[in-house]
PDB file of C-alpha atoms in Angstrom:
ATOM      1  CA  THR P 279       0.303  -0.087  -0.141  1.00  0.00           C
ATOM      2  CA  VAL P 280       1.548   3.860  -0.813  1.00  0.00           C
ATOM      3  CA  ASN P 281      -0.242   6.594   1.846  1.00  0.00           C
ATOM      4  CA  VAL P 282       0.568   9.345   3.036  1.00  0.00           C
ATOM      5  CA  ILE P 283       0.543  11.196   6.848  1.00  0.00           C
ATOM      6  CA  MET P 284       0.534  14.999   6.811  1.00  0.00           C
ATOM      7  CA  PRO P 285       1.774  16.388   9.964  1.00  0.00           C
ATOM      8  CA  GLY P 286       0.974  19.664  10.567  1.00  0.00           C
ATOM      9  CA  ARG P 287       2.780  21.188  13.849  1.00  0.00           C
ATOM     10  CA  VAL P 288       4.144  18.962  15.767  1.00  0.00           C
ATOM     11  CA  ALA P 289       5.681  19.640  19.927  1.00  0.00           C
ATOM     12  CA  THR P 290       8.955  18.302  18.686  1.00  0.00           C
ATOM     13  CA  ASP P 291      12.283  19.703  19.457  1.00  0.00           C
ATOM     14  CA  ARG P 292      12.875  20.940  16.027  1.00  0.00           C
ATOM     15  CA  LEU P 293       9.625  22.963  15.555  1.00  0.00           C
ATOM     16  CA  ARG P 294      10.734  24.028  19.063  1.00  0.00           C
ATOM     17  CA  GLN P 295      13.758  25.835  17.037  1.00  0.00           C
ATOM     18  CA  LEU P 296      11.992  27.106  14.823  1.00  0.00           C
ATOM     19  CA  ASP P 297      10.031  28.991  16.254  1.00  0.00           C
ATOM     20  CA  GLU P 298      12.419  30.231  18.749  1.00  0.00           C
ATOM     21  CA  ALA P 299      14.055  31.217  15.563  1.00  0.00           C
ATOM     22  CA  ARG P 300      10.569  32.509  14.479  1.00  0.00           C
ATOM     23  CA  ALA P 301      10.293  34.551  17.485  1.00  0.00           C
ATOM     24  CA  GLN P 302      14.093  36.066  17.533  1.00  0.00           C
ATOM     25  CA  ARG P 303      13.282  36.913  13.169  1.00  0.00           C
ATOM     26  CA  GLU P 304      10.934  39.042  14.307  1.00  0.00           C
ATOM     27  CA  SER P 305      11.769  40.675  16.900  1.00  0.00           C
ATOM     28  CA  ILE P 306       8.845  38.570  19.532  1.00  0.00           C
ATOM     29  CA  SER P 307       8.647  36.640  21.672  1.00  0.00           C
ATOM     30  CA  TYR P 308       8.340  33.235  21.274  1.00  0.00           C
ATOM     31  CA  ASP P 309       5.246  33.109  23.260  1.00  0.00           C
ATOM     32  CA  SER P 310       3.844  34.875  20.422  1.00  0.00           C
ATOM     33  CA  VAL P 311       4.893  33.537  18.533  1.00  0.00           C
ATOM     34  CA  VAL P 312       3.638  29.648  19.729  1.00  0.00           C
ATOM     35  CA  LYS P 313       0.213  31.528  20.106  1.00  0.00           C
ATOM     36  CA  ALA P 314       0.713  32.958  16.403  1.00  0.00           C
ATOM     37  CA  SER P 315       0.602  29.349  15.130  1.00  0.00           C
ATOM     38  CA  LEU P 316      -2.064  27.763  18.005  1.00  0.00           C
ATOM     39  CA  ASN P 317      -5.131  30.671  16.479  1.00  0.00           C
ATOM     40  CA  LEU P 318      -4.267  29.102  13.209  1.00  0.00           C
ATOM     41  CA  ILE P 319      -4.741  25.757  14.630  1.00  0.00           C
ATOM     42  CA  PRO P 320      -9.038  24.839  14.998  1.00  0.00           C
ATOM     43  CA  ALA P 321      -7.753  22.425  18.287  1.00  0.00           C
ATOM     44  CA  GLY P 322      -6.158  24.919  20.138  1.00  0.00           C
ATOM     45  CA  ARG P 323      -2.725  22.588  20.407  1.00  0.00           C
ATOM     46  CA  TYR P 324       0.759  21.404  18.642  1.00  0.00           C
ATOM     47  CA  GLY P 325       0.506  17.391  18.499  1.00  0.00           C
ATOM     48  CA  ASP P 326       1.845  15.396  19.722  1.00  0.00           C
ATOM     49  CA  PRO P 327       4.617  12.980  18.496  1.00  0.00           C
ATOM     50  CA  GLN P 328       2.917  10.648  20.029  1.00  0.00           C
ATOM     51  CA  GLU P 329       0.084  11.409  17.276  1.00  0.00           C
ATOM     52  CA  TYR P 330       2.260  11.235  14.121  1.00  0.00           C
ATOM     53  CA  GLY P 331       3.485   8.232  15.332  1.00  0.00           C
ATOM     54  CA  ASP P 332       0.231   6.188  15.891  1.00  0.00           C
ATOM     55  CA  THR P 333      -1.445   6.943  13.429  1.00  0.00           C
ATOM     56  CA  ALA P 334       2.051   5.348  10.881  1.00  0.00           C
ATOM     57  CA  ALA P 335       1.663   2.369  13.064  1.00  0.00           C
ATOM     58  CA  PHE P 336      -1.631   2.648  12.516  1.00  0.00           C
ATOM     59  CA  LEU P 337      -1.061   2.409   8.241  1.00  0.00           C
ATOM     60  CA  ALA P 338       2.334   0.391   8.482  1.00  0.00           C
ATOM     61  CA  SER P 339       0.070  -2.299  10.601  1.00  0.00           C
ATOM     62  CA  GLN P 340      -2.156  -5.842   8.626  1.00  0.00           C
ATOM     63  CA  ASN P 341      -5.833  -3.828   9.838  1.00  0.00           C
ATOM     64  CA  ALA P 342      -4.910  -1.308   7.123  1.00  0.00           C
ATOM     65  CA  SER P 343      -4.437  -3.876   5.145  1.00  0.00           C
ATOM     66  CA  TYR P 344      -6.907  -1.982   2.623  1.00  0.00           C
ATOM     67  CA  ILE P 345      -6.311   1.759   2.971  1.00  0.00           C
ATOM     68  CA  THR P 346      -3.999   2.702   0.197  1.00  0.00           C
ATOM     69  CA  GLY P 347      -3.429   6.150  -2.486  1.00  0.00           C
ATOM     70  CA  SER P 348      -5.333   7.935   0.945  1.00  0.00           C
ATOM     71  CA  VAL P 349      -3.192  11.129   2.308  1.00  0.00           C
ATOM     72  CA  ILE P 350      -3.841  11.197   5.879  1.00  0.00           C
ATOM     73  CA  ARG P 351      -3.391  15.307   7.910  1.00  0.00           C
ATOM     74  CA  VAL P 352      -2.230  15.031  11.011  1.00  0.00           C
ATOM     75  CA  ASP P 353      -2.831  18.580  11.824  1.00  0.00           C
ATOM     76  CA  GLY P 354      -5.560  19.010  14.354  1.00  0.00           C
ATOM     77  CA  GLY P 355      -7.459  20.667  11.419  1.00  0.00           C
ATOM     78  CA  GLN P 356      -4.748  23.714   9.599  1.00  0.00           C
ATOM     79  CA  ILE P 357      -4.602  22.366   6.648  1.00  0.00           C
ATOM     80  CA  GLN P 358      -8.783  23.724   5.486  1.00  0.00           C
ATOM     81  CA  ALA P 359      -7.705  21.819   1.976  1.00  0.00           C
ATOM     82  CA  ILE P 360      -5.810  19.170  -0.417  1.00  0.00           C
TER      83      ILE P 360
END
C-alpha cells in the first residue's frame, strides 16, 4: 500500500527551534509566535509526536491493509483543504 501522512505542527525539539528562530528574526516573544500558530490550528494545540507515530503504526499494520492511496492529515485541522 502507498499512503501519505501530512503532519501539522507537532511539538518536537525542531519545531521549538523554528519557533524560537522566528521570534528572534521578527523581534517578538517566543510565546507570541506559539500563540499565533495555535490560533491557526482548530484543535488549539500542537500535535503530540505520539499521535503522528500512532498514525504511521496504524498504516503499517494489518488493520490498514485495505487502505491505499490515501492522504491522512495529522494536523489538528490546520490544513483546510488538500
